[in-house]
Short mmCIF file of C-alpha atoms in Angstrom, two decimals:
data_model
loop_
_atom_site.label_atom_id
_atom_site.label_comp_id
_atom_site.label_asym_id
_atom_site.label_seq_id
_atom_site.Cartn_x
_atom_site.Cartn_y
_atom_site.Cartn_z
CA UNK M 217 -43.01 -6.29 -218.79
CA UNK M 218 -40.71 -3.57 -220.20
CA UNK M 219 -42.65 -0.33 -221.28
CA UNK M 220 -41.84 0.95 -224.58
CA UNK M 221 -41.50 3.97 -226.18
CA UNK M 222 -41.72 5.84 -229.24
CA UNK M 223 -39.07 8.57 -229.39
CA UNK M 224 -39.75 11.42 -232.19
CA UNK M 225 -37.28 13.78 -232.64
CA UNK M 226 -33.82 15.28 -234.09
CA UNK M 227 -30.43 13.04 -234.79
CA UNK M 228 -29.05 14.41 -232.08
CA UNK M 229 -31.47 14.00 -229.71
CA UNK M 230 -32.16 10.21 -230.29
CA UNK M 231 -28.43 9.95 -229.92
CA UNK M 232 -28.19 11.56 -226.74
CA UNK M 233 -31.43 9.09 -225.24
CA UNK M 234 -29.31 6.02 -227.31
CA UNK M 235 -26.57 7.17 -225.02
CA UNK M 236 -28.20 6.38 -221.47
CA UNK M 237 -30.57 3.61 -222.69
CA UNK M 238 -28.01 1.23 -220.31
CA UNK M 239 -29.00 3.15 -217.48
CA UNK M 240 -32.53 2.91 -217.61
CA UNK M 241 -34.31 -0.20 -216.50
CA UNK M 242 -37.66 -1.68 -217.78
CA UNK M 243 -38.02 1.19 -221.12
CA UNK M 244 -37.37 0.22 -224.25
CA UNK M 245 -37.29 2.56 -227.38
CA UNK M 246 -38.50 3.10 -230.68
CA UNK M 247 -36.31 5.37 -232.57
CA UNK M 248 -38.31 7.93 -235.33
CA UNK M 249 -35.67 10.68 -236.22
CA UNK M 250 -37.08 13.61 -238.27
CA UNK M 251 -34.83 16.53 -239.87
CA UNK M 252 -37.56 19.72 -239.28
CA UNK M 253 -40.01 19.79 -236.44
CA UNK M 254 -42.59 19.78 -238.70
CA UNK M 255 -41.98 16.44 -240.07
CA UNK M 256 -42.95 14.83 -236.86
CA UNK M 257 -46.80 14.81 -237.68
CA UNK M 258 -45.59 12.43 -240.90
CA UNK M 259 -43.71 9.89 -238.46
CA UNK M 260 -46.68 9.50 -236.80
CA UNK M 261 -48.30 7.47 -239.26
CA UNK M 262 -45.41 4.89 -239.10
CA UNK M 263 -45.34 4.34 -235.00
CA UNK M 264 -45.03 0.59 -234.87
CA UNK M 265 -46.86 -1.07 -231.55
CA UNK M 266 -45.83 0.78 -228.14
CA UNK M 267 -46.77 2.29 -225.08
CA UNK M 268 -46.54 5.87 -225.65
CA UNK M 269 -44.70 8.13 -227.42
CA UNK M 270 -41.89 11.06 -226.93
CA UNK M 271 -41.47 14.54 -228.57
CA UNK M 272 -38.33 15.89 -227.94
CA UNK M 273 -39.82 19.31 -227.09
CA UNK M 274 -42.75 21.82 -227.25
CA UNK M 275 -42.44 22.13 -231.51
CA UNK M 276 -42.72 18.46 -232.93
CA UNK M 277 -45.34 17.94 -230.02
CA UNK M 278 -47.40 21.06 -231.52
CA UNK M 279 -47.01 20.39 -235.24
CA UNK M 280 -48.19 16.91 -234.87
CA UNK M 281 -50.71 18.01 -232.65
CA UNK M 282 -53.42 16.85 -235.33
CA UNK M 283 -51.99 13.47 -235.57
CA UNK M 284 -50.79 12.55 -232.02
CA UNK M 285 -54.24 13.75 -230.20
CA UNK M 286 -56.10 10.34 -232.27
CA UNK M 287 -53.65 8.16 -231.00
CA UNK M 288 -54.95 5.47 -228.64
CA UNK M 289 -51.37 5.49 -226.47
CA UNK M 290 -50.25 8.97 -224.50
CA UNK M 291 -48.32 11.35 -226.13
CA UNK M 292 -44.91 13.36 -224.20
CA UNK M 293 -43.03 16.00 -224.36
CA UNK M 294 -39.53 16.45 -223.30
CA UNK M 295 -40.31 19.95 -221.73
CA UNK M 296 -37.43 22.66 -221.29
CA UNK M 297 -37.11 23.18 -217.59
CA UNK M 298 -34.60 25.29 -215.09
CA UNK M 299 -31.79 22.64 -215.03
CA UNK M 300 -32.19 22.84 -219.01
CA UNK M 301 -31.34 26.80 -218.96
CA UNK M 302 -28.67 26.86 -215.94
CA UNK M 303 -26.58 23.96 -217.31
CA UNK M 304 -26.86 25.66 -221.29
CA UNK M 305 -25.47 29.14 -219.65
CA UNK M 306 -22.73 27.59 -217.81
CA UNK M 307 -21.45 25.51 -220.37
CA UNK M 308 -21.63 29.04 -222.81
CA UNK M 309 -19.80 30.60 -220.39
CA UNK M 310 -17.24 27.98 -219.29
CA UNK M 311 -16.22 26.71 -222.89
CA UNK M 312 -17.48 29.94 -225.01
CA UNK M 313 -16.50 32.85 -222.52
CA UNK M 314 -19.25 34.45 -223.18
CA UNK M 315 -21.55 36.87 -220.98
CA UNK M 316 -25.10 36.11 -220.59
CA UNK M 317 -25.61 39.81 -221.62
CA UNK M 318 -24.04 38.78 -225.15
CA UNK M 319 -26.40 36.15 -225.62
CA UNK M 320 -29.68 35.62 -227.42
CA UNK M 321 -32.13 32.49 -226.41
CA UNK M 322 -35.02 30.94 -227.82
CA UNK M 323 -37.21 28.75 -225.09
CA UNK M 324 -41.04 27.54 -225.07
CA UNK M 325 -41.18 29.86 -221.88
CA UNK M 326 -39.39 32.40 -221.46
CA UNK M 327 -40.10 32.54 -217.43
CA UNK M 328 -37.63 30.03 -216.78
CA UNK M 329 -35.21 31.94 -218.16
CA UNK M 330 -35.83 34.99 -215.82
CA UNK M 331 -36.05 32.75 -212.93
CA UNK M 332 -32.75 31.19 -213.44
CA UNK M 333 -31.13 34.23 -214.20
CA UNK M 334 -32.55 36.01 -210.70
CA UNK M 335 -31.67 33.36 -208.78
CA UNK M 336 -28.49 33.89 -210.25
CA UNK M 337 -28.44 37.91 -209.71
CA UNK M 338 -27.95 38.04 -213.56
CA UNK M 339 -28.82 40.65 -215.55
CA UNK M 340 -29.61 40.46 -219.01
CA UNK M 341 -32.02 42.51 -221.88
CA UNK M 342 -35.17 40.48 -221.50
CA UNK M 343 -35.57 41.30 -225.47
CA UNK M 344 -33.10 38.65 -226.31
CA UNK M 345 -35.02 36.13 -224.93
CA UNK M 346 -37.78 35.03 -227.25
CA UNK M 347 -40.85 32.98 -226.18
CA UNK M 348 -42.44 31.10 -228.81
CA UNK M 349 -45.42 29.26 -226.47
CA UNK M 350 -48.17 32.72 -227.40
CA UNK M 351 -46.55 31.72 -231.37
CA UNK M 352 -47.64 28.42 -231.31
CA UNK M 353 -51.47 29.62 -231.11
CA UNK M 354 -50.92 31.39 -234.27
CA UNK M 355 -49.94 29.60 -237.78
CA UNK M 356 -46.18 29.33 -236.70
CA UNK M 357 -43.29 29.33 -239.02
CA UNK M 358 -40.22 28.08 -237.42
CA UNK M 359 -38.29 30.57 -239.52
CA UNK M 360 -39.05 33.33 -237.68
CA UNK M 361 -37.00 31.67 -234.80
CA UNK M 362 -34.04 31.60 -237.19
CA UNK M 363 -34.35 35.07 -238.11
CA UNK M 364 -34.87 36.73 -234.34
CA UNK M 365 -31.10 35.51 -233.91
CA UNK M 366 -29.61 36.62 -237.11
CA UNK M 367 -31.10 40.11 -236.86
CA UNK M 368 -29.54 40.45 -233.46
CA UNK M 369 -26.08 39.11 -234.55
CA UNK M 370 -25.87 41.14 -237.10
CA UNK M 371 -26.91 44.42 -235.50
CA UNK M 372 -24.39 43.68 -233.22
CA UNK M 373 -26.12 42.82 -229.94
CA UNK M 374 -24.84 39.17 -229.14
CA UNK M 375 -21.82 36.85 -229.94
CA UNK M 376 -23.96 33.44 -229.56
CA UNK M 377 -27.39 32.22 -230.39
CA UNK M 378 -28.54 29.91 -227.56
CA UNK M 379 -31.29 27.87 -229.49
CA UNK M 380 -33.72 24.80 -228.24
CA UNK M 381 -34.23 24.00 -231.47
CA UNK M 382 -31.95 21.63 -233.67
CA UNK M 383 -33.12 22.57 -237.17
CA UNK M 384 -32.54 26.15 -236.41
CA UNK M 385 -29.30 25.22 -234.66
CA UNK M 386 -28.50 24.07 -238.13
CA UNK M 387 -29.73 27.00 -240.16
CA UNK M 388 -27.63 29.33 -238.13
CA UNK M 389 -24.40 27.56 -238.51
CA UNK M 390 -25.79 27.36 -242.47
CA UNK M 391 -25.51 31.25 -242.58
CA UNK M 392 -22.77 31.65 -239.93
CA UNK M 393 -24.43 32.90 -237.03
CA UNK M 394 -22.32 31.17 -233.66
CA UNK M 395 -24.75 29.15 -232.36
CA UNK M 396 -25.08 26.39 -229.92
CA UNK M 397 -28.09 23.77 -228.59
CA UNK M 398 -29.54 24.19 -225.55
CA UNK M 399 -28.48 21.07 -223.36
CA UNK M 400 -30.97 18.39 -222.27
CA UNK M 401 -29.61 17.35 -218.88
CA UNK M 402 -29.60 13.79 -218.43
CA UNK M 403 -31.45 13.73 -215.12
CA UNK M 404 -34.14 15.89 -217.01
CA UNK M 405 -34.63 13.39 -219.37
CA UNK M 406 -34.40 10.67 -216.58
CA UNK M 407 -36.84 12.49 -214.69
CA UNK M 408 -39.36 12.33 -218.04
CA UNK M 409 -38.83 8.73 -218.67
CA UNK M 410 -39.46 7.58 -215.21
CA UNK M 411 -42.87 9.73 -215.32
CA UNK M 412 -43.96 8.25 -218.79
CA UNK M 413 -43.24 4.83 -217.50
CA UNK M 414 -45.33 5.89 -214.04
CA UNK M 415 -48.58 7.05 -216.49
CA UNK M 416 -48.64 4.51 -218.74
CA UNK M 417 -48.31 1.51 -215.97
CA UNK M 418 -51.38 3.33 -214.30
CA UNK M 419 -53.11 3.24 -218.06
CA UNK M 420 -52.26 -0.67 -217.98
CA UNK M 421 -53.64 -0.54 -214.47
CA UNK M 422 -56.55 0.82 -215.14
CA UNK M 423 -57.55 -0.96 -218.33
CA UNK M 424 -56.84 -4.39 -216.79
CA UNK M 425 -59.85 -3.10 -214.50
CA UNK M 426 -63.06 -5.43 -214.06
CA UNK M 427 -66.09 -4.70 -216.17
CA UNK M 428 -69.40 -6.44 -216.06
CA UNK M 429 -71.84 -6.23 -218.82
CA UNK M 430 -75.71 -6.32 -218.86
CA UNK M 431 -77.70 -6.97 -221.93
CA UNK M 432 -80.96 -7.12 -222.63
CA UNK M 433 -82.33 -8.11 -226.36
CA UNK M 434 -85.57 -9.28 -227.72
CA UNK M 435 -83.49 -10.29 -230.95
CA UNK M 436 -84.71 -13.88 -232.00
CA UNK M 437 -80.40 -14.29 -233.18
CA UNK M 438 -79.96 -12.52 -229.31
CA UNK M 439 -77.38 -15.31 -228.36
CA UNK M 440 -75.43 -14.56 -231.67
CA UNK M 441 -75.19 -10.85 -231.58
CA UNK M 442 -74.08 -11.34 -228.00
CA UNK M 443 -71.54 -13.73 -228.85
CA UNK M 444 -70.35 -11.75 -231.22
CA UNK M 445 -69.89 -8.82 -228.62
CA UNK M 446 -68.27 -10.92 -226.44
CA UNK M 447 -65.68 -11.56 -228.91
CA UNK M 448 -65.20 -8.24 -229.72
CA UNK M 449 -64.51 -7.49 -225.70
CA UNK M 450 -62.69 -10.54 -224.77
CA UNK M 451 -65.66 -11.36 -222.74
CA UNK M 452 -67.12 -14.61 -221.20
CA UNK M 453 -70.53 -14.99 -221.42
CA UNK M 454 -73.58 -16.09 -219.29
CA UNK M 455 -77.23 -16.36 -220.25
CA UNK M 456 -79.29 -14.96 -216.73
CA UNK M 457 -82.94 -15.84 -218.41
CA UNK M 458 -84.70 -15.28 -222.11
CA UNK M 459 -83.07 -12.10 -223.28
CA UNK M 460 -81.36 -11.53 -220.37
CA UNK M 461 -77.35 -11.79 -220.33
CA UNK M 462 -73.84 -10.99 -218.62
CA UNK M 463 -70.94 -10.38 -219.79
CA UNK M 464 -67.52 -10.07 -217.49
CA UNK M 465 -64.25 -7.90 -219.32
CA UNK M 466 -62.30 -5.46 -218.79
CA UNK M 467 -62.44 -2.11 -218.75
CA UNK M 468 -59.62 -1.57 -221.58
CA UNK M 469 -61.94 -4.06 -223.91
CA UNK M 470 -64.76 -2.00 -223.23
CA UNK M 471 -63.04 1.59 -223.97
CA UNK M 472 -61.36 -0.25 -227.25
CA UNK M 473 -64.63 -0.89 -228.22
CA UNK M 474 -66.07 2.38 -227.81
CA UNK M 475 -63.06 3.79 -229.99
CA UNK M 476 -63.46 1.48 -232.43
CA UNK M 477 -67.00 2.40 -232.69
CA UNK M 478 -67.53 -1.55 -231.99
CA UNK M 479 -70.73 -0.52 -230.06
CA UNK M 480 -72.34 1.80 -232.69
CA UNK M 481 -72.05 -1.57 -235.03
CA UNK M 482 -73.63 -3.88 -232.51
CA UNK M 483 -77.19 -1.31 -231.92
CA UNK M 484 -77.03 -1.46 -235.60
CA UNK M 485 -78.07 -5.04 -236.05
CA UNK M 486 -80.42 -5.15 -233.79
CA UNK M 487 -84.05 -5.04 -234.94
CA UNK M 488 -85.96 -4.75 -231.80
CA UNK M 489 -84.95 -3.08 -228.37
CA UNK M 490 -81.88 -3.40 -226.82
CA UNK M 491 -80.18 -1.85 -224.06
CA UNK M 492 -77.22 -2.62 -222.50
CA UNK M 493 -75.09 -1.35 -218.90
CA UNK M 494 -71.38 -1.57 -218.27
CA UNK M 495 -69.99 -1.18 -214.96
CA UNK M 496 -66.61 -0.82 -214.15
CA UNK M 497 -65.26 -1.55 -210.18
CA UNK M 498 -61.97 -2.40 -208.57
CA UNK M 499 -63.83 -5.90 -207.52
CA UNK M 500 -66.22 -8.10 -209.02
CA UNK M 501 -69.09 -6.64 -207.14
CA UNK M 502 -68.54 -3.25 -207.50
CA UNK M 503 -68.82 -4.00 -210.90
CA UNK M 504 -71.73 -5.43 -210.97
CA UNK M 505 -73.52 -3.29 -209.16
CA UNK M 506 -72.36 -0.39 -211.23
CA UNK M 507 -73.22 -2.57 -214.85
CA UNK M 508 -77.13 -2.90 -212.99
CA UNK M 509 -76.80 0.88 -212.49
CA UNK M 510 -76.38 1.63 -216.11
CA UNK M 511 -78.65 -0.93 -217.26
CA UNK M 512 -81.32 1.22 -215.12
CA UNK M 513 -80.32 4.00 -216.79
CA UNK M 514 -80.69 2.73 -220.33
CA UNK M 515 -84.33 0.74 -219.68
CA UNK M 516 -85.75 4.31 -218.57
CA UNK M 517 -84.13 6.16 -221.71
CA UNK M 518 -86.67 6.85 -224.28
CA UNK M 519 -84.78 5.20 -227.11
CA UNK M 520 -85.39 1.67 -227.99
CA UNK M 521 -81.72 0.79 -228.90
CA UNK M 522 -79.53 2.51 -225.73
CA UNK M 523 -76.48 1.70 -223.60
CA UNK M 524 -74.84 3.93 -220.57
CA UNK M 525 -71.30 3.18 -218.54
CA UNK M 526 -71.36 3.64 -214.58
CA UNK M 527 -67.60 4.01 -213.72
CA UNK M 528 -65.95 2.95 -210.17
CA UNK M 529 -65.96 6.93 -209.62
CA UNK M 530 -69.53 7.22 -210.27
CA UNK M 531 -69.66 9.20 -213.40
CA UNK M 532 -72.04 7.49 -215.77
CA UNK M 533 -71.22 7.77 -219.06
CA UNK M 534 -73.92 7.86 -222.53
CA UNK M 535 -76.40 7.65 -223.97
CA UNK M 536 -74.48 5.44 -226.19
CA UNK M 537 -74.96 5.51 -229.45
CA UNK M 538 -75.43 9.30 -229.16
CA UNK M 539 -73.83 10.01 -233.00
CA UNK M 540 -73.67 7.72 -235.87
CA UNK M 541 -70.71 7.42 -236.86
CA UNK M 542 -69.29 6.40 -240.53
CA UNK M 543 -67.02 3.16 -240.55
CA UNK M 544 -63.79 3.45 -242.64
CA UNK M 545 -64.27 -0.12 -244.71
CA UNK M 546 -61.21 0.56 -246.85
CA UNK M 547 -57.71 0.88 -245.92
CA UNK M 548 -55.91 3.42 -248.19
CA UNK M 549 -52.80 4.03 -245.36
CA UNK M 550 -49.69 3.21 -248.08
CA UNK M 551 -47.86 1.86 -246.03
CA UNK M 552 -49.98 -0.86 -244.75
CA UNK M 553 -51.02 -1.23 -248.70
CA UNK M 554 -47.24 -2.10 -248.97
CA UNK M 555 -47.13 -4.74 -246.52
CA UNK M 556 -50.19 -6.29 -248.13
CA UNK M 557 -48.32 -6.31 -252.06
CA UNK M 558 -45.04 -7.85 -249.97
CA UNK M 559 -46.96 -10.79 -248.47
CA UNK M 560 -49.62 -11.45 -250.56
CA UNK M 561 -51.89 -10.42 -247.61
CA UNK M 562 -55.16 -8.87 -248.32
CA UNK M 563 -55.82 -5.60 -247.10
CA UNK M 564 -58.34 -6.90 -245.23
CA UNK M 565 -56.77 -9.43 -242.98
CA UNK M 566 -53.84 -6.14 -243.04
CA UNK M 567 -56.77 -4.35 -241.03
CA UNK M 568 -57.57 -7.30 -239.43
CA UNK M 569 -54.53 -7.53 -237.60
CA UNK M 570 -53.87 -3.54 -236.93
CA UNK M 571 -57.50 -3.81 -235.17
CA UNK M 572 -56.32 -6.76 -232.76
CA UNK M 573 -53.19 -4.89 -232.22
CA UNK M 574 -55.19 -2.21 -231.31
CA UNK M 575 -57.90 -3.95 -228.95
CA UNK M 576 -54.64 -5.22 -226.71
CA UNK M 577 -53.74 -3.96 -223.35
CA UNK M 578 -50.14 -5.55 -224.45
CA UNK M 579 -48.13 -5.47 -227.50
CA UNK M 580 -47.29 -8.59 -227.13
CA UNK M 581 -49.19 -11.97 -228.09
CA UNK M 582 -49.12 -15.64 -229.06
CA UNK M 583 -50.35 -17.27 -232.01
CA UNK M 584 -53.05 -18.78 -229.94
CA UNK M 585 -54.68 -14.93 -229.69
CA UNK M 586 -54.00 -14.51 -232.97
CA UNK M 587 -55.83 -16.89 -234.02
CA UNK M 588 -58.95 -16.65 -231.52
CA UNK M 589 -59.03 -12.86 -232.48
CA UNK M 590 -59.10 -13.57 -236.23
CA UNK M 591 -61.67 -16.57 -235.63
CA UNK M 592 -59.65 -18.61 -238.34
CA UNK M 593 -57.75 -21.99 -237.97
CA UNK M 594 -54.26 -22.47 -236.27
CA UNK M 595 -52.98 -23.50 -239.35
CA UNK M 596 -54.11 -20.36 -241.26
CA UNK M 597 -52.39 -18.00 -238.29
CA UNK M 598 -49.26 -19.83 -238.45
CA UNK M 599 -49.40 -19.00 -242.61
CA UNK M 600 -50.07 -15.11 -241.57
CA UNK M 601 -47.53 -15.12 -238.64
CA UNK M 602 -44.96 -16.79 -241.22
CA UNK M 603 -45.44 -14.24 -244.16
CA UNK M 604 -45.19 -11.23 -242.14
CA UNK M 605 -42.43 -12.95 -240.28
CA UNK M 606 -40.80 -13.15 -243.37
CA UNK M 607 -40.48 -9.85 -244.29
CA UNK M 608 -39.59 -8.51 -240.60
CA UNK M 609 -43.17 -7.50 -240.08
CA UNK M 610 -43.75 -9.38 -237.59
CA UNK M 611 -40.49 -10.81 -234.77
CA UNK M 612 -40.21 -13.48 -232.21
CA UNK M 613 -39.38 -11.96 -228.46
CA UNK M 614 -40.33 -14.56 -226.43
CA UNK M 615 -41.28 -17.86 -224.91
CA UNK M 616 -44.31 -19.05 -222.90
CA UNK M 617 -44.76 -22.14 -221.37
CA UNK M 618 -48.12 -23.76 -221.66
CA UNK M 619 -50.47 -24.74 -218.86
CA UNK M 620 -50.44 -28.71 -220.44
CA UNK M 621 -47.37 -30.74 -221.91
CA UNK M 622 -45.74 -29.50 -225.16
CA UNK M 623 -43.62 -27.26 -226.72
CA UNK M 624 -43.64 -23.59 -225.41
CA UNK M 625 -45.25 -21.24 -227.46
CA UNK M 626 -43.94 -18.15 -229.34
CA UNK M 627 -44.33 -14.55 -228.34
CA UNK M 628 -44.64 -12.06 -231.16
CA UNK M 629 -44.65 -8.42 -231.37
CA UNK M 630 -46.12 -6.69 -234.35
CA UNK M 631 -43.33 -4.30 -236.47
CA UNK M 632 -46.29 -2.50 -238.24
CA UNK M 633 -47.03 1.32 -238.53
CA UNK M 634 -50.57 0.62 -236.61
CA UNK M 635 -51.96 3.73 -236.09
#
């Protein structure tokens, strides 16, 4: 299954990752194009479904740094390395004619400037290099980059602004300071592709990891909570004696859970005591024996209502719950408000489907989840499928066969801002 990829950055950088998407296998790519840096927190809230997601350098990745960190997929950055630097200086020289020594830079480090320009036995005033990375601590105004190479031009220091930033590219043609980008090479960009794609398969990797889960309640509904938290962890379910039950997942259920605050809700409607373990393990066994672990753990805790995780690298992990938490019952996001006035959704079933889109490993799914997600009929998934379908919220990608006779079934993938 492809990996895909949410790209944030400048015009000309999505054109210049549009321009090798034929060379790179297995990724595909969301494009989000902002015109200032500072935008990129704002395109955040309209990532559709994907795998991870792609600054195209140290700014955007900072200024949505408030945003991107409460994302539930990894978050890049196209960082500014050697190759970066040496193929930007020989291009200024070769089509420019310009000495380094006439040149001003802006990087997010301003070591790999000096490195390249030692190994190259070049010598240039280190005072024309500026290092934003010690600015970004600070309130930064992206201005200041703008004005540290119009100062210089105009005192008459350098004939060319070397900049890694587009917007400021862009100012300094505005006020006719000679400027030019800093090139991303393509096997730099190759090179950060290839290790997104490595990450996020060991994410998938990971999550598709066995998890057993122990439960113990004295609840006289016991089988209905537990039910209920199966559901909410993909989880079969099997009753061991009075009070007494397993559970078998995954370990990406269980940590969707926990983000979701799913387990907070479920110590909540219990009455009596309840304590639960989760185990994680590369085999069934290992699981299980780490899910009895945890379940130890919690039946010694002092607390009638408490739950612990005993991972395959033996870090146990709880009390849980250890806060309570407030749960966000409305959904104010305008966008999503939007798609429920277009289709004649509610803005609950809206949520509804953001939250399944969010408890999946894959961003992919068939009706048939849907529906088993949403615990409604087939024939009242088919009418949400065909409304946001209707308005392109929602597109067919695939085909899977099923396991009896009949017609294969759809794949979907969601075209929602989800997060």
């Amino acid at each position: 299954m492809n990996t895909r990829i949410a790209v944030i950055g400048s015009t000309e950088f999505i054109e210049r990752i549009e321009s090798i998407t034929s060379e790179i296998a297995e990724i595909d790519f969301d494009a989000y194009i902002y015109q200032k840096p500072t935008e990129a927190g704002l395109l955040i809230k309209t990532l559709k479904p994907c795998d991870a997601v792609l600054f195209s350098g140290a700014l955007p990745y900072y200024f949505s740094k408030k945003y991107h960190e409460h994302l539930p997929v990894p978050s890049f950055y196209l960082a500014q390395d050697e190759m970066s630097v040496a193929s930007s200086l020989l291009s200024v020289l070769y089509h420019k004619k310009i000495s380094p020594h006439r040149i001003s830079i802006d990087v997010s480090q301003a070591s790999i400037v000096t490195n390249v320009l030692a190994d190259l036995e070049i010598e240039m005033d280190t005072s024309y290099i500026m290092d934003y990375q010690e600015m970004l601590k600070d309130s930064f105004d992206i201005s200041l980059i703008t004005c540290y190479h119009q100062k210089l031009w105009k005192d008459g220091f350098i004939d060319l602004a070397l900049t890694s930033v587009h917007s400021v590219f862009d100012q300094l043609q505005l006020i006719g300071v000679p400027a030019m980008r800093m090139v991303d090479p393509q096997s730099s960009i190759f090179k950060a592709l290839q290790d997104i794609k490595a990450h996020t398969d060991l994410i998938k990797s990971r999550s598709s990891q066995i998890a057993v889960c122990y439960v113990i309640s004295e609840e006289a509904n016991a089988h209905e909570l537990v039910d209920g938290l199966a559901h909410e962890i993909q989880a079969s379910v099997q009753l061991l004696e009075d009070c007494h039950f397993i559970l078998y997942s995954t370990r990406g259920d269980i940590e969707s859970l926990m983000n979701r605050n799913g387990l907070n809700h479920f110590f909540a409607q219990l009455q009596k005591k309840g304590t639960i373990g989760f185990g994680y393990g590369s085999t069934i066994m290992d699981a299980d024996r780490h899910a009895k672990i945890a379940l130890g753990f919690a039946e010694k805790h002092s607390d009638d209502k408490c739950g612990y995780i005993f991972t395959e690298d033996k870090d146990l992990l709880g009390p849980f719950p250890q806060h309570a938490k407030q749960q966000r019952l409305k959904n104010d996001h305008p966008e999503l408000l939007q798609v429920a006035k277009q289709t004649k959704l509610s803005p609950a079933n809206i949520s509804k489907i953001i939250q399944f889109s969010h408890s999946r490993q894959s961003i992919q799914f068939t009706a048939a989840e849907l529906e088993d997600y949403l615990q409604v009929t087939r024939r009242t998934t088919e009418r949400i499928l065909k409304k946001l379908s209707d308005h392109g919220h929602v597109t067919i990608v695939g085909e899977e066969m099923t396991y009896s006779k009949g017609r294969p079934r759809a794949v979907y993938e969601l075209n929602l801002p989800v997060y």
